[in-house]
Short mmCIF file of C-alpha atoms in Angstrom, two decimals:
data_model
loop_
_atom_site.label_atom_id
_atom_site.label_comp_id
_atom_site.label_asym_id
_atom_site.label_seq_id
_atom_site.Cartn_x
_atom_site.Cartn_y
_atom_site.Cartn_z
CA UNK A 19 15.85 -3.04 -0.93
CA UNK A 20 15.84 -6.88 -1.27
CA UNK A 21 12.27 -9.05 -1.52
CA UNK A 22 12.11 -9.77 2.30
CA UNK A 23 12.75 -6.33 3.61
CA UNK A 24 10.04 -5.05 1.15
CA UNK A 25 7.63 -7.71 2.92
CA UNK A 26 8.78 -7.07 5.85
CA UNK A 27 7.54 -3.65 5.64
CA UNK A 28 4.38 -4.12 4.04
CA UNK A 29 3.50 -6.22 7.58
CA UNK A 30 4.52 -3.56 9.60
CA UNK A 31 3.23 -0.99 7.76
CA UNK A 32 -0.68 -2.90 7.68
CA UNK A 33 -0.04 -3.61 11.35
CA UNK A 34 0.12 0.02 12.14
CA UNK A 35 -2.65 1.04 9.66
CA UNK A 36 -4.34 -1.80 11.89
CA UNK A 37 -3.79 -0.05 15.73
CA UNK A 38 -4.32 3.53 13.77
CA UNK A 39 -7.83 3.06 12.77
CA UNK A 40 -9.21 1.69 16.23
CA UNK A 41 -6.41 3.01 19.00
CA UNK A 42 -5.74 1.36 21.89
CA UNK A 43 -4.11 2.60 25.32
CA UNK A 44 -0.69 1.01 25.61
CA UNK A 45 1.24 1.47 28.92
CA UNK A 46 4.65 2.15 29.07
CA UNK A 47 6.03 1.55 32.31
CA UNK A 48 9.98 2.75 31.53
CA UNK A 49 8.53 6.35 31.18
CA UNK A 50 11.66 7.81 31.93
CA UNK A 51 13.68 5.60 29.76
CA UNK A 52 15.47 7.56 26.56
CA UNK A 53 14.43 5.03 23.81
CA UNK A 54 11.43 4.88 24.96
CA UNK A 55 10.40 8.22 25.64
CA UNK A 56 11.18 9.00 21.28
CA UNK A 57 9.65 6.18 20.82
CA UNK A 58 6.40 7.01 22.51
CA UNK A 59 6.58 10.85 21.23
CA UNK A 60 6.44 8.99 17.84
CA UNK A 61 3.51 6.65 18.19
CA UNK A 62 1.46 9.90 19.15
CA UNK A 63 2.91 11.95 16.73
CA UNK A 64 1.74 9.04 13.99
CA UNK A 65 -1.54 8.47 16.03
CA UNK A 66 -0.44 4.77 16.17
CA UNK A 67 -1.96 4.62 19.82
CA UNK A 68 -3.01 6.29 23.12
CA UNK A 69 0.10 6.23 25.30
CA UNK A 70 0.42 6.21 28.81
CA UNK A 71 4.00 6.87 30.84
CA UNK A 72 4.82 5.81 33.84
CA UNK A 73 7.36 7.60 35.87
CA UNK A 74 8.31 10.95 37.53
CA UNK A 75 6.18 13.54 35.53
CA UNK A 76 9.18 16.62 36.37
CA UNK A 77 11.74 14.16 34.83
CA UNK A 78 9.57 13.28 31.69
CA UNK A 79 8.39 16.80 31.15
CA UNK A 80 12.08 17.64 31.76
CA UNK A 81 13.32 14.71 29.01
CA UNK A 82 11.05 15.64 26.29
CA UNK A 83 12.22 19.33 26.52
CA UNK A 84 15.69 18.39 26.02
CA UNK A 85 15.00 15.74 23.45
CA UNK A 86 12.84 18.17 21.66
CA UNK A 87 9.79 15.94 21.89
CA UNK A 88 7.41 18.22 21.11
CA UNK A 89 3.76 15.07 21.28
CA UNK A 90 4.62 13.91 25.28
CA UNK A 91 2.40 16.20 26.40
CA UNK A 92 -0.33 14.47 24.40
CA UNK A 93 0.46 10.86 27.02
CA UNK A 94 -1.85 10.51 30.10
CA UNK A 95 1.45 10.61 32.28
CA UNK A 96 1.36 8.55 36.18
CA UNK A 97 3.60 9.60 38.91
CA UNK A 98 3.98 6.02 40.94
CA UNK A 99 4.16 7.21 44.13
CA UNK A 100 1.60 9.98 43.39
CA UNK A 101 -1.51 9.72 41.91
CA UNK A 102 -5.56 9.50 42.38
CA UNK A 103 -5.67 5.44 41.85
CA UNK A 104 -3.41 4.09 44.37
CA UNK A 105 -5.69 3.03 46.58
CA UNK A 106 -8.16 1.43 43.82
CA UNK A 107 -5.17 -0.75 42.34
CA UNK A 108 -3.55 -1.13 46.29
CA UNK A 109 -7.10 -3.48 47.08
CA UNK A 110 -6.98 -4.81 43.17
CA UNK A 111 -3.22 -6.61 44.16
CA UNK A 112 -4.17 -7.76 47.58
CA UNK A 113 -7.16 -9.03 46.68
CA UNK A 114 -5.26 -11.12 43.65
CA UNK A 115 -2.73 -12.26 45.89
CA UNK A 116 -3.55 -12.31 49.79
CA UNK A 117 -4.12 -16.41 48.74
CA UNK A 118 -0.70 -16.35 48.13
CA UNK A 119 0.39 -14.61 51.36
CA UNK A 120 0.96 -11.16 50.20
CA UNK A 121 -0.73 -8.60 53.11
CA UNK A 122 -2.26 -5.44 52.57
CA UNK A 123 1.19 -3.53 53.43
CA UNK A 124 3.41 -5.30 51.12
CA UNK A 125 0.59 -4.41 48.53
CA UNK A 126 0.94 -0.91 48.66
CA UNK A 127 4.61 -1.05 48.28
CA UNK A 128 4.31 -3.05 45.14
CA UNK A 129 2.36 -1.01 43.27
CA UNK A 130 4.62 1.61 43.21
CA UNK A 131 6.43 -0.48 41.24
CA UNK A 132 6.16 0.46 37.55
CA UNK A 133 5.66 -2.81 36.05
CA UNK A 134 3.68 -4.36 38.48
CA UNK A 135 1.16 -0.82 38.19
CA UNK A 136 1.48 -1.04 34.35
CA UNK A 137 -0.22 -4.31 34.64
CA UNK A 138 -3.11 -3.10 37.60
CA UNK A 139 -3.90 -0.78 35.28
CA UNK A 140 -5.16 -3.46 32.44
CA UNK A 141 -6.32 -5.69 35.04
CA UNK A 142 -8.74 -2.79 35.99
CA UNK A 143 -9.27 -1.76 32.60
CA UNK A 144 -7.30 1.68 32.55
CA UNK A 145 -5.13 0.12 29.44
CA UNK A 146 -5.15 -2.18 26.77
CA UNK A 147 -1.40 -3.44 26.37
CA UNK A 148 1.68 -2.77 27.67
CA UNK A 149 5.86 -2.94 26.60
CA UNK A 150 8.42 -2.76 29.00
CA UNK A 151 12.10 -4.14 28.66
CA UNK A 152 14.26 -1.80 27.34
CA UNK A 153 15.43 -1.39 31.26
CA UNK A 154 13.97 -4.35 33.12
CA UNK A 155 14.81 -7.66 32.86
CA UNK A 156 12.62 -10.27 30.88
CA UNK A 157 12.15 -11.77 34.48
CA UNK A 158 10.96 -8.59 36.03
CA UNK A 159 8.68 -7.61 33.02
CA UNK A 160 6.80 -10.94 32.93
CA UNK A 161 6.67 -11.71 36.66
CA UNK A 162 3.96 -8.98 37.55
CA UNK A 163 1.88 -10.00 33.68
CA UNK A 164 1.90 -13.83 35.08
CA UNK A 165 0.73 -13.00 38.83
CA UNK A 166 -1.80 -10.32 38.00
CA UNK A 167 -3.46 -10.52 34.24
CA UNK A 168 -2.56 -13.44 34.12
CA UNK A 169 -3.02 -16.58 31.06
CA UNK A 170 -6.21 -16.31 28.25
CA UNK A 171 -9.56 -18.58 29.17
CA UNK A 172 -8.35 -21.96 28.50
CA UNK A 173 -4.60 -21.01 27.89
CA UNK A 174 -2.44 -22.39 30.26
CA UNK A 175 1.16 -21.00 29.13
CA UNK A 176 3.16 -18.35 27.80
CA UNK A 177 5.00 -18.35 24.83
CA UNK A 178 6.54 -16.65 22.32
CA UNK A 179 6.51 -16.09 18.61
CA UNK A 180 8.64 -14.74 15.61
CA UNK A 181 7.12 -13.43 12.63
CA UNK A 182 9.67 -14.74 10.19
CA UNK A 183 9.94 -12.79 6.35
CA UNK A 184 11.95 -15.09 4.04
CA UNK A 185 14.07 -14.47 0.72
CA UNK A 186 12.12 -17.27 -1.07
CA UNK A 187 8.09 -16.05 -1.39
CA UNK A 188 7.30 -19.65 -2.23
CA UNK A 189 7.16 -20.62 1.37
CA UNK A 190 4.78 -19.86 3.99
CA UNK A 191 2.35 -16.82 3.08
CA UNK A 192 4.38 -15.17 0.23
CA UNK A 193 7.56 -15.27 2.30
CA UNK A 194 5.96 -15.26 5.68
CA UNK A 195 5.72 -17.54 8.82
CA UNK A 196 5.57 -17.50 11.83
CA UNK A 197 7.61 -19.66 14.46
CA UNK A 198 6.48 -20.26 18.06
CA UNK A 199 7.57 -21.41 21.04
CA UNK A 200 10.94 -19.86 20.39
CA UNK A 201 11.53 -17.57 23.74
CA UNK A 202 9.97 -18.89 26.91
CA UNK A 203 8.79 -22.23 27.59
CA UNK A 204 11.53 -25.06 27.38
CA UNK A 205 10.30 -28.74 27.35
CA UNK A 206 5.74 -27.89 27.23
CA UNK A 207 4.19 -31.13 27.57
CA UNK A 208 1.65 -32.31 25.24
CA UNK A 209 -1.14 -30.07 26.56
CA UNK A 210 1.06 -27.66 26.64
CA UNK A 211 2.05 -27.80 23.18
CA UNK A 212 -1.15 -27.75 22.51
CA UNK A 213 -1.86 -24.37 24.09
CA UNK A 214 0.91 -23.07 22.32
CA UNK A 215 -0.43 -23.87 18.92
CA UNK A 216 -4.01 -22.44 19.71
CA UNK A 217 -1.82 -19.60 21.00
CA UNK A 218 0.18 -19.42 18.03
CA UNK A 219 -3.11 -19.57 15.85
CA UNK A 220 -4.41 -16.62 17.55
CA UNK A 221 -1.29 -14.27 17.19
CA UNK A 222 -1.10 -15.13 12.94
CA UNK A 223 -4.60 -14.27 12.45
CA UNK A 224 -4.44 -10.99 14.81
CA UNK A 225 -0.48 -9.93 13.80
CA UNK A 226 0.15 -11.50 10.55
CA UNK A 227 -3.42 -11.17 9.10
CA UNK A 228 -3.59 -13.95 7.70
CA UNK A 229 -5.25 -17.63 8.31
CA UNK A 230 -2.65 -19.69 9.57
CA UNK A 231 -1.73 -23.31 8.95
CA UNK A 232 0.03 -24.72 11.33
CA UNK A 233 2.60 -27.84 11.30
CA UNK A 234 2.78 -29.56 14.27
CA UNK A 235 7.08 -30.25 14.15
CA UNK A 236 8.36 -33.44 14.69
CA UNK A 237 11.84 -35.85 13.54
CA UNK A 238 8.92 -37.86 12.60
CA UNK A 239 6.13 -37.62 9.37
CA UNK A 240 2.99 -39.60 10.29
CA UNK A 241 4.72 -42.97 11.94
CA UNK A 242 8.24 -42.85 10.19
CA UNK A 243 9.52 -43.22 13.54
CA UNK A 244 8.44 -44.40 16.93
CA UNK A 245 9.42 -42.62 20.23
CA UNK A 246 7.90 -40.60 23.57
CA UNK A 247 9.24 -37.74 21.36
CA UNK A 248 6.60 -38.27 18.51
CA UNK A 249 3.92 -39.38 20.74
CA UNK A 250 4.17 -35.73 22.65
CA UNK A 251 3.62 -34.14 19.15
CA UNK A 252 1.18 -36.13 18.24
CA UNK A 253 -0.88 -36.07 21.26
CA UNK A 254 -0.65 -32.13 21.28
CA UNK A 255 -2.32 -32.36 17.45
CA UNK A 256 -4.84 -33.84 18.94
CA UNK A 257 -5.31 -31.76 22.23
CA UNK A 258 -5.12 -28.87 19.86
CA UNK A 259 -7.56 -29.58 17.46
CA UNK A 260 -10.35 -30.53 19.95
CA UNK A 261 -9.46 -26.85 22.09
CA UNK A 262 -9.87 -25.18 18.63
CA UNK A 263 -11.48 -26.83 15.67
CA UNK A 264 -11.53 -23.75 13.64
CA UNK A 265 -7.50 -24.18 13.40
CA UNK A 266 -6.02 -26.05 10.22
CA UNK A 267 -3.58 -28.07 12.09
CA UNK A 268 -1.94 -31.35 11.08
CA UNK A 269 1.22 -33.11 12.85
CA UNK A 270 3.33 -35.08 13.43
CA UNK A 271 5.39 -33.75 10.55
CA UNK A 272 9.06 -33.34 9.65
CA UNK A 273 9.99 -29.45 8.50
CA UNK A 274 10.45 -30.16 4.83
CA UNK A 275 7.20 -32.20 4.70
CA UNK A 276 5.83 -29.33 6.03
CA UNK A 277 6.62 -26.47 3.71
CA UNK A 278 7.91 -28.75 0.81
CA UNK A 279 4.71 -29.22 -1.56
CA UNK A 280 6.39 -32.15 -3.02
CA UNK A 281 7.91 -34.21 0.30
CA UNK A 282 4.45 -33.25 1.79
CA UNK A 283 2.78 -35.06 -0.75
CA UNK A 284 5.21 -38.24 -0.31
CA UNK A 285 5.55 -38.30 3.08
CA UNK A 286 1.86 -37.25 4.04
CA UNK A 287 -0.66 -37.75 1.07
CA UNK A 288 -4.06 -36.10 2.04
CA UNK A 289 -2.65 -33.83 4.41
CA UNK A 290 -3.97 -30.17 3.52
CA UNK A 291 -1.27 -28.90 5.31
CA UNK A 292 1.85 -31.02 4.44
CA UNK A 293 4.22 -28.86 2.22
CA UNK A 294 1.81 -25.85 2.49
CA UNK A 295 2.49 -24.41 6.38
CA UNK A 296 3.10 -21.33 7.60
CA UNK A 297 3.01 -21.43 10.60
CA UNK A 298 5.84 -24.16 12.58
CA UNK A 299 5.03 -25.16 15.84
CA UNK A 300 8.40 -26.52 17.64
CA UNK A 301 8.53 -29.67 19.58
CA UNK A 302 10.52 -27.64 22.37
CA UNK A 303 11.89 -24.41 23.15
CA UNK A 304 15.80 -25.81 22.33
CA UNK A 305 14.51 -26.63 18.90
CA UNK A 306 12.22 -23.77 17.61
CA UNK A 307 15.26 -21.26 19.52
CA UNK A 308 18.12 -22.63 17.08
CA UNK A 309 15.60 -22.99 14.12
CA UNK A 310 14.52 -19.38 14.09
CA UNK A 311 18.35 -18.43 14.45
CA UNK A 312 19.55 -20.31 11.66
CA UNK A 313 16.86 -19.16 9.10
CA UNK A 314 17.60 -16.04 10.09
CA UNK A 315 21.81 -16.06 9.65
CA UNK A 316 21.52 -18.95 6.82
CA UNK A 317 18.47 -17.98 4.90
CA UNK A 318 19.00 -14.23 5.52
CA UNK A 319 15.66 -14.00 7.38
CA UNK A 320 14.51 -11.33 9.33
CA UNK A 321 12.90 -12.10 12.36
CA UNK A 322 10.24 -9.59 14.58
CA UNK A 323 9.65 -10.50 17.85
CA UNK A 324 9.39 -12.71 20.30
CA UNK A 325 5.61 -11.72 20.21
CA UNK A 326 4.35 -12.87 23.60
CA UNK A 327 1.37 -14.48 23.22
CA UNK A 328 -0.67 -16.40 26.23
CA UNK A 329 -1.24 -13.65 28.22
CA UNK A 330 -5.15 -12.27 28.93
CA UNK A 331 -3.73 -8.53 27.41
CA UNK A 332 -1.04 -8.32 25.96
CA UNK A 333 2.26 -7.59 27.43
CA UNK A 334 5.24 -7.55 25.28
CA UNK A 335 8.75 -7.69 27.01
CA UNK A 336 11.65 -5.76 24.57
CA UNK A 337 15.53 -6.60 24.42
CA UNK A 338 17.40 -4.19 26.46
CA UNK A 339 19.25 -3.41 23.49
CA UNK A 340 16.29 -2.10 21.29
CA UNK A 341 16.16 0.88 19.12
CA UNK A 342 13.29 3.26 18.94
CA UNK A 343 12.00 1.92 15.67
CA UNK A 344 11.63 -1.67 17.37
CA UNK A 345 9.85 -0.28 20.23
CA UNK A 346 7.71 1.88 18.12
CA UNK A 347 7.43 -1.13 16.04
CA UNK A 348 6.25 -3.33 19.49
CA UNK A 349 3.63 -0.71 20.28
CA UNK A 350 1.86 -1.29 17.12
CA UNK A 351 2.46 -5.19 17.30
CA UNK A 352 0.68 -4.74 21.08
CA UNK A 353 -2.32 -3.00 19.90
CA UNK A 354 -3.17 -5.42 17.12
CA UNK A 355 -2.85 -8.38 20.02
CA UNK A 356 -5.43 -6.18 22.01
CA UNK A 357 -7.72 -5.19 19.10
CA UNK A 358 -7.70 -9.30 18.29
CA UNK A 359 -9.01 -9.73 21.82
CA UNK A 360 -12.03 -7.46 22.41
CA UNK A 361 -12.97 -8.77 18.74
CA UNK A 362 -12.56 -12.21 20.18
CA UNK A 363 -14.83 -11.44 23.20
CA UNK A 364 -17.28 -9.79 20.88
CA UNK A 365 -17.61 -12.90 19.07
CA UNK A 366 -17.70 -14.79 21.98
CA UNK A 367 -20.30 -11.84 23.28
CA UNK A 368 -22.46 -12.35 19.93
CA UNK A 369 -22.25 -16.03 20.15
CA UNK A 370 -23.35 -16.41 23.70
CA UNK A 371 -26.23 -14.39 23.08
CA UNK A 372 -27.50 -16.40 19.60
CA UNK A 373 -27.30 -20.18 22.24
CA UNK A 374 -29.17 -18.47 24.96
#
């Protein structure tokens, strides 16, 4: 097994010691789904989380007999068109969206929608996380997360991130980085960016587990060159900074001033985080989508993700082509994003409490 693989697994393999020790109740809202179904018999089989299906509970039961899942039984299974909560979450989504002009009617229908129930049921507090995707489009999975748990206090946007494990150790955290916004948002503005650093920041200290520092990316190191470009990145430094001082952030820098000690030191003396980063925020969704795919064909990277990151709870949207291990794999990822959270508003909690 090469050096990068070996990381690799190390990660995953903390990140599901991580969601073991303090589980968390992930939703699945493709209950009746074949990957997913072996996937979620395996996550209770390793204890990895509390899982809940959505779908027909005949057809599940029926599905995990012939797949000789023998831990489904263990899964708080919800019928969608039957079950004790409909009303509960039917006044939960009109009362979210009536400002929007959804009635009372159209409501009810709705929520017998899978995904759109997966994510009632962490907006009431039935469920910590949720992965979908495997069936539904990345539209469909994100469109009911945006409307009804919508972004984190002070978050604006949604993005995504790759946890990146390199051949060469030397860069990033012994071979590690992570890569963000390389999935949703196409041209952020510079508050935007911004958001999507703090964001970023957030998902390598609950994911990676480890403190990030973050490059700001740019065609431009500290003034080399002037343009609307630049200014963006460096305004979205600064945004970022002030929305989260406890980051170590530094920008506008070029990639190899960023994780070349050497060019960092030329191009940006004094910078703590010039040729030491590992974590590369891209100017735009174009750029940090062909970065991640070159390191990953030319450098032999692998890449996890996208990690969606943003959201008040975490909802992670899959590829429709995904094996079991990468949903099994998502689980765990989504209960270390929900874990970070309520340790978050603890802190928050705690701090609140010392002020007043």
């Amino acid at each position: 097994m090469n050096r990068e693989k070996e990381i690799g697994m190390d990660l995953i393999q903390s990140i599901i010691e991580r969601a073991k020790a303090n589980k968390q109740r992930i939703v699945l809202p493709e209950g009746t789904e074949e990957r997913t179904l072996k996937a979620a018999d395996r996550v209770l089989a390793d204890e990895v989380a509390e899982i809940i299906l959505i779908g027909n509970p005949s057809e599940i039961s029926g599905m995990a007999d012939r797949f000789g899942l023998k831990h489904i039984s263990e899964a708080e299974i919800i019928d969608p068109l039957h079950h004790n909560k409909k009303e509960i979450y039917s006044d939960l989504l009109f009362n979210l969206r009536k400002e929007k002009g959804l009635t009372f009617e159209n409501a009810c229908k709705l929520i017998e929608d899978p995904l759109f129930l997966g994510c009632l049921m962490i907006k009431n507090g039935n469920a910590d996380g949720e992965v979908a995707g495997a069936r539904n489009t990345t539209g469909n999975v994100l469109r009911p997360a945006f409307q009804i748990i919508k972004t984190l206090p002070g978050i604006s946007v949604v993005s995504g991130a790759f946890i990146m494990f390199l051949p060469d150790k030397t860069y990033g955290e012994n071979g590690i980085m992570v890569f963000a916004d390389c999935a949703v948002l196409p041209d952020p503005t510079a508050q935007e960016l911004a958001h999507i650093a703090v964001a970023t920041g957030k998902t390598t200290r609950d994911i990676a587990g480890f403190e990030p520092r973050i490059a700001m990316l740019s065609f431009s190191t500290k003034g080399s060159a002037s343009h609307k470009m630049v200014d963006k990145v460096v305004e979205a430094t600064r945004l970022a900074k002030e929305l989260d001082p406890s980051l170590n952030i530094d920008g506008e820098l070029q990639a190899d001033a960023a994780i070349v000690p050497l060019i960092g030191q030329s191009k940006a003396p004094g910078s703590k985080i010039a040729g030491h980063a590992n974590v590369l925020v891209f100017p735009s969704l174009e750029t940090g989508n062909i970065a991640y795919k070159l390191v990953q064909r030319l450098a032999g990277a692998e890449a996890v993700g996208p990690v969606l990151q943003g959201i008040a709870a975490p909802v992670n949207d899959l590829s429709r082509g995904c094996s079991i291990d990468d949903i099994y794999k998502m689980v765990a990822i989504t209960a270390n994003q929900a874990i970070g959270n309520k340790t978050d508003k603890l802190k928050a909690d705690l701090n609140f409490t010392t002020i007043s």
